[in-house]
Amino acid sequence: MSVTLEQIVSLAKRRGFVFPGSEIYGGLAGTFDYGPHGVALKNNLKALWWKRFVEERDDMYGVDASLIMPARVWEASGHTETFNDPLVSDAKTGERYRLDHVLEGAGIDPAGMSLEEMWSALQEKGLKTLAGNAYEQPTTFNLLFPVTMGASKDSATLAYLRGETAQGMFVNFKNIIDAYHPKLPFGMGQIGKAFRNEIAPREFVFRLRELEQMEVEYFVSPESWKASFEEWLGIMRSYAEEIGIPLEHLHEKEIGDEDRAHYSERTIDFEYDFPTGTKELWGLAYRTDYDLSRHGEYSGTPLVYIDEEKKEKVVPHVIEPSLGIERTMLAVLAAAYDEDELGGETRIVLRLQPKVAPVKAMVSPLLKNKPELVEKAKEVRMLLKKVHPAIAWDDNGNIGKRYRRQDEIGTPFCITIDFDTLGETPDLKDTVTLRHRDTGEQERLSIEDVAEKIRLALA
Ligand code: GAP
Protein backbone atom coordinates (compact mmCIF):
# COMPACT_ATOMS: atom_id res chain seq x y z
CA MET A 1 0.00 0.00 0.00
CA SER A 2 1.11 3.59 -0.38
CA VAL A 3 1.80 5.08 3.00
CA THR A 4 1.83 8.74 3.98
CA LEU A 5 4.58 10.40 5.98
CA GLU A 6 2.00 11.25 8.65
CA GLN A 7 1.15 7.57 9.11
CA ILE A 8 4.82 6.73 9.63
CA VAL A 9 5.42 9.66 12.00
CA SER A 10 2.39 8.70 14.06
CA LEU A 11 3.33 5.01 14.31
CA ALA A 12 6.96 5.89 15.05
CA LYS A 13 5.95 8.02 18.01
CA ARG A 14 3.17 5.77 19.32
CA ARG A 15 5.33 2.66 19.25
CA GLY A 16 8.56 4.11 20.60
CA PHE A 17 10.66 4.34 17.44
CA VAL A 18 11.25 8.08 16.97
CA PHE A 19 10.39 11.14 19.07
CA PRO A 20 10.90 14.83 18.21
CA GLY A 21 14.19 16.02 19.72
CA SER A 22 13.86 17.77 23.15
CA GLU A 23 10.08 17.68 22.72
CA ILE A 24 9.06 18.95 26.18
CA TYR A 25 10.96 22.18 25.38
CA GLY A 26 9.06 22.63 22.15
CA GLY A 27 11.46 20.54 20.05
CA LEU A 28 14.64 21.46 18.21
CA ALA A 29 14.25 21.50 14.42
CA GLY A 30 16.25 18.89 12.58
CA THR A 31 16.89 16.70 15.64
CA PHE A 32 15.14 13.52 16.74
CA ASP A 33 15.45 11.15 19.68
CA TYR A 34 15.09 7.40 19.36
CA GLY A 35 13.09 5.16 21.66
CA PRO A 36 13.82 1.48 22.33
CA HIS A 37 12.35 0.16 19.08
CA GLY A 38 14.05 2.89 17.03
CA VAL A 39 17.41 2.15 18.63
CA ALA A 40 16.97 -1.57 17.96
CA LEU A 41 15.94 -0.97 14.35
CA LYS A 42 18.87 1.38 13.71
CA ASN A 43 21.30 -1.00 15.42
CA ASN A 44 20.10 -3.87 13.24
CA LEU A 45 20.55 -1.79 10.07
CA LYS A 46 24.01 -0.74 11.21
CA ALA A 47 25.05 -4.28 12.18
CA LEU A 48 23.98 -5.66 8.78
CA TRP A 49 25.82 -2.82 7.02
CA TRP A 50 28.96 -3.34 9.09
CA LYS A 51 28.93 -7.09 8.42
CA ARG A 52 28.51 -6.69 4.65
CA PHE A 53 30.64 -3.59 4.04
CA VAL A 54 33.42 -4.15 6.58
CA GLU A 55 33.54 -7.36 8.62
CA GLU A 56 33.04 -9.97 5.91
CA ARG A 57 35.78 -8.49 3.75
CA ASP A 58 39.50 -8.97 4.17
CA ASP A 59 40.35 -5.58 2.69
CA MET A 60 38.42 -3.31 5.05
CA TYR A 61 39.51 -1.50 8.22
CA GLY A 62 36.93 -0.17 10.67
CA VAL A 63 37.51 3.18 12.39
CA ASP A 64 35.67 5.46 14.79
CA ALA A 65 37.07 8.98 14.49
CA SER A 66 36.33 12.10 16.52
CA LEU A 67 33.23 14.14 15.75
CA ILE A 68 35.10 17.40 16.32
CA MET A 69 37.81 18.18 13.81
CA PRO A 70 40.00 21.26 13.34
CA ALA A 71 39.00 23.99 10.90
CA ARG A 72 42.02 23.17 8.76
CA VAL A 73 40.52 19.73 7.94
CA TRP A 74 37.43 21.39 6.50
CA GLU A 75 39.47 23.93 4.58
CA ALA A 76 41.44 21.07 3.03
CA SER A 77 38.29 19.09 2.24
CA GLY A 78 36.78 22.12 0.51
CA HIS A 79 33.77 22.23 2.85
CA THR A 80 34.35 25.70 4.31
CA GLU A 81 34.32 27.05 0.77
CA THR A 82 31.76 24.94 -1.05
CA PHE A 83 29.51 23.12 1.42
CA ASN A 84 26.83 25.73 0.90
CA ASP A 85 23.12 25.88 0.26
CA PRO A 86 21.43 28.72 -1.69
CA LEU A 87 19.41 30.89 0.67
CA VAL A 88 16.69 33.51 0.16
CA SER A 89 14.90 35.49 2.85
CA ASP A 90 11.51 37.11 3.19
CA ALA A 91 12.18 40.84 2.66
CA LYS A 92 9.80 41.76 5.52
CA THR A 93 9.92 38.97 8.10
CA GLY A 94 13.46 37.77 7.48
CA GLU A 95 12.29 34.14 7.34
CA ARG A 96 14.82 32.02 5.47
CA TYR A 97 14.13 29.55 2.68
CA ARG A 98 16.28 27.28 0.55
CA LEU A 99 16.16 28.78 -2.91
CA ASP A 100 16.27 25.43 -4.72
CA HIS A 101 13.38 24.15 -2.59
CA VAL A 102 11.33 27.27 -3.39
CA LEU A 103 11.83 26.60 -7.10
CA GLU A 104 11.00 22.90 -6.76
CA GLY A 105 7.80 23.88 -4.93
CA ALA A 106 6.88 26.03 -7.94
CA GLY A 107 7.50 23.17 -10.38
CA ILE A 108 10.92 24.42 -11.58
CA ASP A 109 13.81 21.94 -11.60
CA PRO A 110 16.85 23.77 -10.17
CA ALA A 111 19.30 20.99 -11.17
CA GLY A 112 22.44 22.46 -12.67
CA MET A 113 21.43 26.11 -12.11
CA SER A 114 23.86 28.63 -10.66
CA LEU A 115 22.77 30.88 -7.80
CA GLU A 116 22.12 33.70 -10.27
CA GLU A 117 20.10 31.46 -12.59
CA MET A 118 17.95 30.25 -9.69
CA TRP A 119 17.37 33.84 -8.60
CA SER A 120 16.36 34.86 -12.16
CA ALA A 121 13.97 31.89 -12.38
CA LEU A 122 12.36 32.91 -9.09
CA GLN A 123 11.95 36.51 -10.26
CA GLU A 124 10.63 35.55 -13.69
CA LYS A 125 7.92 33.47 -12.03
CA GLY A 126 7.15 36.36 -9.67
CA LEU A 127 7.24 34.01 -6.68
CA LYS A 128 6.30 35.32 -3.22
CA THR A 129 7.13 33.98 0.25
CA LEU A 130 4.62 32.04 2.35
CA ALA A 131 3.70 35.34 4.01
CA GLY A 132 3.02 36.82 0.57
CA ASN A 133 6.09 39.10 0.63
CA ALA A 134 8.92 39.59 -1.83
CA TYR A 135 12.14 37.57 -1.56
CA GLU A 136 15.44 39.29 -0.86
CA GLN A 137 18.63 38.84 -2.95
CA PRO A 138 20.02 35.33 -2.50
CA THR A 139 23.14 34.37 -0.59
CA THR A 140 24.82 31.10 0.17
CA PHE A 141 24.83 29.55 3.60
CA ASN A 142 27.58 27.24 4.91
CA LEU A 143 26.28 24.04 6.47
CA LEU A 144 29.16 23.29 8.82
CA PHE A 145 28.55 23.68 12.56
CA PRO A 146 31.38 25.71 14.08
CA VAL A 147 32.49 25.00 17.67
CA THR A 148 34.97 26.97 19.67
CA MET A 149 37.24 24.92 21.86
CA GLY A 150 39.05 26.22 24.91
CA ALA A 151 38.28 28.11 28.10
CA SER A 152 39.14 31.68 27.15
CA LYS A 153 38.04 33.73 24.18
CA ASP A 154 41.62 34.63 23.26
CA SER A 155 42.99 31.13 23.17
CA ALA A 156 39.86 29.48 21.76
CA THR A 157 40.39 27.37 18.66
CA LEU A 158 37.86 27.16 15.87
CA ALA A 159 36.82 23.61 15.06
CA TYR A 160 33.81 22.07 13.33
CA LEU A 161 31.46 19.22 14.07
CA ARG A 162 32.12 16.94 11.15
CA GLY A 163 29.87 17.51 8.16
CA GLU A 164 30.50 13.99 6.86
CA THR A 165 32.12 10.96 8.48
CA ALA A 166 34.38 10.63 5.42
CA GLN A 167 36.99 13.14 6.61
CA GLY A 168 37.54 11.13 9.81
CA MET A 169 38.77 8.33 7.57
CA PHE A 170 40.97 10.40 5.25
CA VAL A 171 42.85 11.91 8.19
CA ASN A 172 43.55 8.37 9.46
CA PHE A 173 44.79 7.04 6.12
CA LYS A 174 48.44 7.16 7.20
CA ASN A 175 47.68 5.54 10.57
CA ILE A 176 46.10 2.55 8.84
CA ILE A 177 48.97 2.28 6.35
CA ASP A 178 51.56 2.44 9.16
CA ALA A 179 49.75 0.03 11.49
CA TYR A 180 48.52 -2.59 9.01
CA HIS A 181 50.59 -2.18 5.79
CA PRO A 182 47.58 -3.00 3.57
CA LYS A 183 47.92 -3.60 -0.16
CA LEU A 184 45.80 -1.66 -2.64
CA PRO A 185 42.88 -1.90 -3.03
CA PHE A 186 41.74 -1.56 0.57
CA GLY A 187 39.22 0.55 2.40
CA MET A 188 38.11 2.09 5.63
CA GLY A 189 34.59 1.93 7.02
CA GLN A 190 32.91 4.01 9.65
CA ILE A 191 29.49 4.51 11.22
CA GLY A 192 28.87 7.73 13.09
CA LYS A 193 27.22 11.07 13.50
CA ALA A 194 27.56 14.00 11.13
CA PHE A 195 26.16 17.50 11.53
CA ARG A 196 24.75 19.89 8.95
CA ASN A 197 23.17 23.22 9.70
CA GLU A 198 20.39 22.66 7.17
CA ILE A 199 18.40 25.81 6.40
CA ALA A 200 15.19 23.86 6.11
CA PRO A 201 15.25 20.54 7.99
CA ARG A 202 12.08 18.75 6.97
CA GLU A 203 10.13 15.62 6.15
CA PHE A 204 10.65 13.88 9.49
CA VAL A 205 14.09 12.22 9.52
CA PHE A 206 14.73 12.85 5.82
CA ARG A 207 16.59 16.13 6.24
CA LEU A 208 18.25 16.45 9.63
CA ARG A 209 20.77 18.68 11.30
CA GLU A 210 22.20 15.79 13.30
CA LEU A 211 22.39 12.62 11.25
CA GLU A 212 24.25 9.36 11.15
CA GLN A 213 26.17 7.98 8.21
CA MET A 214 27.61 4.61 7.23
CA GLU A 215 30.48 5.30 4.87
CA VAL A 216 33.27 3.48 3.13
CA GLU A 217 36.34 5.13 1.63
CA TYR A 218 37.77 2.51 -0.71
CA PHE A 219 41.29 3.24 -1.95
CA VAL A 220 42.19 2.02 -5.42
CA SER A 221 44.89 2.53 -8.02
CA PRO A 222 43.79 5.29 -10.41
CA GLU A 223 43.33 2.92 -13.35
CA SER A 224 41.00 0.51 -11.52
CA TRP A 225 38.35 2.89 -10.19
CA LYS A 226 35.66 1.89 -12.70
CA ALA A 227 35.66 -1.80 -11.72
CA SER A 228 35.57 -0.85 -8.06
CA PHE A 229 32.70 1.57 -8.63
CA GLU A 230 30.67 -1.25 -10.21
CA GLU A 231 31.52 -3.62 -7.37
CA TRP A 232 30.25 -1.20 -4.71
CA LEU A 233 27.11 -0.51 -6.75
CA GLY A 234 26.34 -4.22 -6.53
CA ILE A 235 27.06 -4.32 -2.79
CA MET A 236 24.68 -1.40 -2.18
CA ARG A 237 21.94 -3.13 -4.18
CA SER A 238 22.41 -6.36 -2.19
CA TYR A 239 22.26 -4.46 1.09
CA ALA A 240 19.00 -2.80 -0.03
CA GLU A 241 17.49 -6.21 -0.77
CA GLU A 242 18.69 -7.67 2.52
CA ILE A 243 17.07 -4.97 4.63
CA GLY A 244 13.78 -5.03 2.73
CA ILE A 245 14.05 -2.04 0.39
CA PRO A 246 12.28 -3.22 -2.78
CA LEU A 247 14.49 -2.75 -5.84
CA GLU A 248 11.50 -1.65 -7.93
CA HIS A 249 11.29 1.47 -5.75
CA LEU A 250 15.04 2.11 -5.83
CA HIS A 251 16.34 4.10 -8.78
CA GLU A 252 19.96 4.66 -9.71
CA LYS A 253 20.43 8.19 -11.00
CA GLU A 254 23.59 9.36 -12.73
CA ILE A 255 24.35 12.85 -11.41
CA GLY A 256 25.35 15.41 -14.06
CA ASP A 257 28.57 17.44 -14.02
CA GLU A 258 26.89 20.59 -12.68
CA ASP A 259 25.22 18.84 -9.75
CA ARG A 260 28.01 16.70 -8.39
CA ALA A 261 29.81 17.58 -5.16
CA HIS A 262 33.06 19.48 -5.62
CA TYR A 263 35.19 16.35 -5.00
CA SER A 264 33.38 13.94 -7.31
CA GLU A 265 34.05 12.91 -10.89
CA ARG A 266 31.19 10.43 -10.97
CA THR A 267 28.22 10.05 -8.65
CA ILE A 268 25.25 7.73 -8.73
CA ASP A 269 22.46 8.55 -6.33
CA PHE A 270 20.22 5.76 -5.17
CA GLU A 271 16.81 7.39 -5.11
CA TYR A 272 13.89 5.86 -3.29
CA ASP A 273 10.16 6.38 -3.78
CA PHE A 274 9.63 7.96 -0.35
CA PRO A 275 6.06 8.88 0.72
CA THR A 276 6.98 12.50 -0.12
CA GLY A 277 8.39 11.72 -3.56
CA THR A 278 11.37 10.10 -5.25
CA LYS A 279 14.48 11.43 -3.50
CA GLU A 280 18.07 10.66 -2.64
CA LEU A 281 18.50 7.75 -0.27
CA TRP A 282 22.24 7.00 -0.67
CA GLY A 283 25.14 8.06 -2.85
CA LEU A 284 28.08 6.36 -4.52
CA ALA A 285 30.89 8.71 -5.55
CA TYR A 286 34.25 8.50 -7.28
CA ARG A 287 36.21 11.07 -5.26
CA THR A 288 39.42 10.69 -7.31
CA ASP A 289 42.59 11.56 -5.33
CA TYR A 290 41.02 14.87 -4.28
CA ASP A 291 40.85 14.28 -0.53
CA LEU A 292 44.19 12.53 0.03
CA SER A 293 46.01 15.10 -2.13
CA ARG A 294 44.39 18.04 -0.37
CA HIS A 295 45.05 16.67 3.13
CA GLY A 296 48.63 15.90 2.10
CA GLU A 297 49.02 19.50 0.99
CA TYR A 298 47.22 21.18 3.92
CA SER A 299 48.64 19.01 6.72
CA GLY A 300 52.17 18.75 5.33
CA THR A 301 51.97 14.95 5.78
CA PRO A 302 52.09 13.21 2.40
CA LEU A 303 49.23 10.73 2.13
CA VAL A 304 50.68 8.22 -0.29
CA TYR A 305 50.82 4.50 -0.87
CA ILE A 306 54.12 2.90 -1.81
CA ASP A 307 53.75 0.43 -4.63
CA GLU A 308 56.50 -2.09 -3.77
CA GLU A 309 56.44 -3.75 -7.19
CA LYS A 310 56.65 -0.60 -9.25
CA LYS A 311 58.80 1.10 -6.62
CA GLU A 312 56.74 4.26 -6.80
CA LYS A 313 54.57 6.43 -4.62
CA VAL A 314 50.90 6.74 -5.59
CA VAL A 315 48.11 8.87 -4.22
CA PRO A 316 45.25 6.34 -4.27
CA HIS A 317 41.88 7.23 -5.74
CA VAL A 318 38.70 6.77 -3.74
CA ILE A 319 35.31 5.12 -4.27
CA GLU A 320 32.81 6.12 -1.61
CA PRO A 321 29.49 4.41 -0.85
CA SER A 322 27.70 6.76 1.55
CA LEU A 323 24.50 5.79 3.33
CA GLY A 324 22.47 7.87 5.77
CA ILE A 325 20.99 5.72 8.54
CA GLU A 326 17.85 7.76 9.12
CA ARG A 327 16.89 7.82 5.44
CA THR A 328 17.56 4.08 5.35
CA MET A 329 15.27 3.62 8.34
CA LEU A 330 12.60 5.79 6.74
CA ALA A 331 12.73 3.79 3.49
CA VAL A 332 12.58 0.51 5.42
CA LEU A 333 9.58 1.70 7.44
CA ALA A 334 7.80 3.02 4.34
CA ALA A 335 8.38 -0.25 2.47
CA ALA A 336 7.21 -2.35 5.42
CA TYR A 337 4.12 -0.35 6.43
CA ASP A 338 0.84 -2.03 5.55
CA GLU A 339 -2.77 -2.10 6.61
CA ASP A 340 -4.98 -5.14 6.08
CA GLU A 341 -8.00 -6.94 7.49
CA LEU A 342 -7.55 -9.79 9.91
CA GLY A 343 -10.41 -11.51 11.71
CA GLY A 344 -12.78 -8.78 10.50
CA GLU A 345 -10.62 -5.99 11.95
CA THR A 346 -8.31 -3.53 10.25
CA ARG A 347 -4.76 -3.72 11.52
CA ILE A 348 -1.49 -1.89 10.92
CA VAL A 349 1.41 -4.21 10.30
CA LEU A 350 5.09 -3.58 9.64
CA ARG A 351 6.26 -6.32 7.31
CA LEU A 352 9.90 -5.93 8.32
CA GLN A 353 12.57 -8.44 7.45
CA PRO A 354 13.10 -10.56 10.60
CA LYS A 355 16.79 -9.54 10.65
CA VAL A 356 15.77 -5.89 10.78
CA ALA A 357 12.77 -6.16 13.14
CA PRO A 358 13.46 -4.63 16.59
CA VAL A 359 11.82 -7.60 18.33
CA LYS A 360 12.21 -11.09 16.89
CA ALA A 361 9.45 -12.81 18.84
CA MET A 362 7.05 -12.11 21.69
CA VAL A 363 6.26 -14.70 24.34
CA SER A 364 3.05 -14.50 26.25
CA PRO A 365 1.10 -16.60 28.79
CA LEU A 366 -2.52 -17.03 27.68
CA LEU A 367 -3.69 -15.73 31.08
CA LYS A 368 -1.56 -13.57 33.30
CA ASN A 369 -3.27 -14.57 36.54
CA LYS A 370 -2.29 -18.23 36.26
CA PRO A 371 1.16 -18.56 37.86
CA GLU A 372 1.84 -21.95 36.24
CA LEU A 373 1.31 -20.43 32.76
CA VAL A 374 3.44 -17.41 33.60
CA GLU A 375 6.25 -19.58 34.91
CA LYS A 376 6.25 -21.81 31.83
CA ALA A 377 6.12 -18.79 29.51
CA LYS A 378 9.13 -17.27 31.27
CA GLU A 379 10.99 -20.55 30.86
CA VAL A 380 10.18 -20.61 27.13
CA ARG A 381 11.30 -17.03 26.76
CA MET A 382 14.65 -17.74 28.41
CA LEU A 383 15.13 -20.67 26.06
CA LEU A 384 14.34 -18.58 22.98
CA LYS A 385 16.64 -15.82 24.20
CA LYS A 386 19.49 -18.23 23.53
CA VAL A 387 18.55 -18.02 19.84
CA HIS A 388 18.30 -14.22 19.94
CA PRO A 389 18.19 -11.78 22.88
CA ALA A 390 15.37 -9.66 21.39
CA ILE A 391 12.51 -11.87 22.62
CA ALA A 392 9.84 -9.68 24.21
CA TRP A 393 7.36 -10.38 26.97
CA ASP A 394 3.77 -9.17 26.90
CA ASP A 395 0.99 -10.19 29.27
CA ASN A 396 -1.09 -7.01 29.06
CA GLY A 397 -4.67 -7.04 27.85
CA ASN A 398 -6.19 -9.85 25.82
CA ILE A 399 -4.18 -11.91 23.41
CA GLY A 400 -5.65 -10.15 20.35
CA LYS A 401 -4.42 -6.77 21.61
CA ARG A 402 -0.98 -8.21 22.30
CA TYR A 403 -0.78 -9.48 18.71
CA ARG A 404 -1.83 -6.08 17.32
CA ARG A 405 0.88 -4.30 19.31
CA GLN A 406 3.51 -6.68 17.98
CA ASP A 407 2.18 -6.36 14.41
CA GLU A 408 2.65 -2.60 14.64
CA ILE A 409 6.33 -2.94 15.55
CA GLY A 410 6.93 -5.70 13.00
CA THR A 411 7.56 -8.66 15.33
CA PRO A 412 7.62 -11.69 13.02
CA PHE A 413 6.50 -14.29 15.59
CA CYS A 414 4.25 -14.45 18.66
CA ILE A 415 4.34 -17.47 20.94
CA THR A 416 1.52 -18.26 23.35
CA ILE A 417 1.76 -20.64 26.26
CA ASP A 418 -1.56 -22.26 27.27
CA PHE A 419 -2.81 -25.15 29.36
CA ASP A 420 -1.98 -27.64 26.62
CA THR A 421 1.66 -26.55 26.90
CA LEU A 422 1.46 -27.67 30.51
CA GLY A 423 0.03 -31.05 29.49
CA GLU A 424 -3.73 -30.61 29.84
CA THR A 425 -3.96 -32.49 26.55
CA PRO A 426 -1.10 -34.95 27.08
CA ASP A 427 -0.14 -35.18 23.37
CA LEU A 428 0.34 -31.42 23.25
CA LYS A 429 2.60 -31.12 26.32
CA ASP A 430 5.53 -28.77 25.66
CA THR A 431 4.00 -27.48 22.46
CA VAL A 432 3.07 -23.82 21.96
CA THR A 433 1.07 -21.71 19.54
CA LEU A 434 3.24 -19.92 17.01
CA ARG A 435 1.56 -17.02 15.24
CA HIS A 436 2.97 -15.58 12.02
CA ARG A 437 2.82 -11.80 11.71
CA ASP A 438 2.23 -11.53 7.96
CA THR A 439 -0.73 -13.91 7.68
CA GLY A 440 -1.96 -14.11 11.26
CA GLU A 441 -1.88 -17.90 10.83
CA GLN A 442 -1.16 -20.04 13.84
CA GLU A 443 0.41 -23.46 14.20
CA ARG A 444 1.07 -25.81 17.08
CA LEU A 445 4.74 -26.68 17.42
CA SER A 446 7.20 -28.03 19.94
CA ILE A 447 9.31 -25.42 21.69
CA GLU A 448 12.42 -26.75 19.90
CA ASP A 449 10.74 -26.38 16.50
CA VAL A 450 9.80 -22.79 17.33
CA ALA A 451 13.42 -22.05 18.26
CA GLU A 452 14.52 -23.55 14.95
CA LYS A 453 11.98 -21.45 12.98
CA ILE A 454 13.29 -18.27 14.59
CA ARG A 455 16.87 -19.31 13.97
CA LEU A 456 16.14 -19.96 10.29
CA ALA A 457 14.30 -16.67 9.83
CA LEU A 458 17.34 -14.80 11.16
CA ALA A 459 19.95 -16.78 9.19
N1 GAP B 1 30.58 11.65 2.27
C1 GAP B 1 29.66 11.93 1.25
C2 GAP B 1 28.44 12.57 1.72
O1 GAP B 1 28.33 12.93 2.88
P1 GAP B 1 26.06 13.29 0.96
O2 GAP B 1 25.32 12.99 -0.32
O3 GAP B 1 26.14 14.70 1.38
O4 GAP B 1 27.51 12.69 0.74
C3 GAP B 1 25.45 11.03 2.07
O5 GAP B 1 25.43 12.44 2.13
C4 GAP B 1 24.16 10.45 2.61
O6 GAP B 1 23.91 10.96 3.93
C5 GAP B 1 22.92 10.84 1.81
O7 GAP B 1 22.74 10.02 0.68
C6 GAP B 1 21.83 10.65 2.85
O8 GAP B 1 21.53 9.29 3.01
C7 GAP B 1 22.51 11.13 4.12
N2 GAP B 1 22.23 12.56 4.39
C8 GAP B 1 22.86 13.63 3.89
N3 GAP B 1 22.37 14.78 4.39
C9 GAP B 1 21.39 14.42 5.23
C10 GAP B 1 20.50 15.15 6.09
N4 GAP B 1 20.55 16.48 6.18
N5 GAP B 1 19.61 14.45 6.83
C11 GAP B 1 19.56 13.10 6.77
N6 GAP B 1 20.39 12.36 5.99
C12 GAP B 1 21.28 13.00 5.23
mmCIF file of C-alpha atoms and ligand atoms in Angstrom, residues 79 83 163-167 170 194 196 198 201 205-215 217 261 263 267 269-270 280-283 285 287 320-328, ligand 1:
data_model
loop_
_atom_site.group_PDB
_atom_site.id
_atom_site.type_symbol
_atom_site.label_atom_id
_atom_site.label_comp_id
_atom_site.label_asym_id
_atom_site.label_seq_id
_atom_site.Cartn_x
_atom_site.Cartn_y
_atom_site.Cartn_z
ATOM 1 C CA HIS A 79 33.775 22.229 2.850
ATOM 2 C CA PHE A 83 29.508 23.118 1.424
ATOM 3 C CA GLY A 163 29.868 17.512 8.157
ATOM 4 C CA GLU A 164 30.498 13.986 6.862
ATOM 5 C CA THR A 165 32.122 10.956 8.477
ATOM 6 C CA ALA A 166 34.383 10.627 5.421
ATOM 7 C CA GLN A 167 36.993 13.136 6.608
ATOM 8 C CA PHE A 170 40.966 10.403 5.249
ATOM 9 C CA ALA A 194 27.558 14.004 11.128
ATOM 10 C CA ARG A 196 24.750 19.890 8.948
ATOM 11 C CA GLU A 198 20.394 22.658 7.166
ATOM 12 C CA PRO A 201 15.253 20.544 7.994
ATOM 13 C CA VAL A 205 14.089 12.223 9.520
ATOM 14 C CA PHE A 206 14.726 12.846 5.821
ATOM 15 C CA ARG A 207 16.595 16.130 6.242
ATOM 16 C CA LEU A 208 18.252 16.454 9.631
ATOM 17 C CA ARG A 209 20.775 18.683 11.296
ATOM 18 C CA GLU A 210 22.195 15.793 13.295
ATOM 19 C CA LEU A 211 22.392 12.619 11.246
ATOM 20 C CA GLU A 212 24.249 9.356 11.155
ATOM 21 C CA GLN A 213 26.172 7.978 8.212
ATOM 22 C CA MET A 214 27.607 4.610 7.233
ATOM 23 C CA GLU A 215 30.479 5.304 4.872
ATOM 24 C CA GLU A 217 36.341 5.131 1.629
ATOM 25 C CA ALA A 261 29.807 17.579 -5.157
ATOM 26 C CA TYR A 263 35.186 16.351 -4.999
ATOM 27 C CA THR A 267 28.217 10.046 -8.652
ATOM 28 C CA ASP A 269 22.462 8.551 -6.326
ATOM 29 C CA PHE A 270 20.221 5.758 -5.168
ATOM 30 C CA GLU A 280 18.073 10.655 -2.638
ATOM 31 C CA LEU A 281 18.505 7.752 -0.269
ATOM 32 C CA TRP A 282 22.239 7.000 -0.668
ATOM 33 C CA GLY A 283 25.138 8.061 -2.854
ATOM 34 C CA ALA A 285 30.893 8.712 -5.545
ATOM 35 C CA ARG A 287 36.210 11.074 -5.259
ATOM 36 C CA GLU A 320 32.811 6.124 -1.611
ATOM 37 C CA PRO A 321 29.491 4.413 -0.850
ATOM 38 C CA SER A 322 27.700 6.755 1.554
ATOM 39 C CA LEU A 323 24.498 5.787 3.328
ATOM 40 C CA GLY A 324 22.468 7.865 5.775
ATOM 41 C CA ILE A 325 20.995 5.725 8.535
ATOM 42 C CA GLU A 326 17.845 7.762 9.124
ATOM 43 C CA ARG A 327 16.891 7.819 5.443
ATOM 44 C CA THR A 328 17.558 4.075 5.346
HETATM 45 N N1 GAP B 1 30.579 11.651 2.272
HETATM 46 C C1 GAP B 1 29.662 11.930 1.251
HETATM 47 C C2 GAP B 1 28.440 12.573 1.725
HETATM 48 O O1 GAP B 1 28.326 12.926 2.876
HETATM 49 P P1 GAP B 1 26.062 13.292 0.957
HETATM 50 O O2 GAP B 1 25.321 12.993 -0.316
HETATM 51 O O3 GAP B 1 26.140 14.701 1.379
HETATM 52 O O4 GAP B 1 27.508 12.688 0.745
HETATM 53 C C3 GAP B 1 25.450 11.026 2.069
HETATM 54 O O5 GAP B 1 25.435 12.441 2.126
HETATM 55 C C4 GAP B 1 24.160 10.454 2.609
HETATM 56 O O6 GAP B 1 23.911 10.964 3.928
HETATM 57 C C5 GAP B 1 22.919 10.844 1.814
HETATM 58 O O7 GAP B 1 22.742 10.017 0.685
HETATM 59 C C6 GAP B 1 21.831 10.651 2.849
HETATM 60 O O8 GAP B 1 21.530 9.285 3.011
HETATM 61 C C7 GAP B 1 22.512 11.130 4.120
HETATM 62 N N2 GAP B 1 22.228 12.563 4.388
HETATM 63 C C8 GAP B 1 22.864 13.632 3.885
HETATM 64 N N3 GAP B 1 22.371 14.781 4.394
HETATM 65 C C9 GAP B 1 21.389 14.416 5.226
HETATM 66 C C10 GAP B 1 20.499 15.148 6.088
HETATM 67 N N4 GAP B 1 20.550 16.483 6.181
HETATM 68 N N5 GAP B 1 19.612 14.452 6.834
HETATM 69 C C11 GAP B 1 19.557 13.100 6.772
HETATM 70 N N6 GAP B 1 20.389 12.362 5.994
HETATM 71 C C12 GAP B 1 21.283 12.999 5.235
#
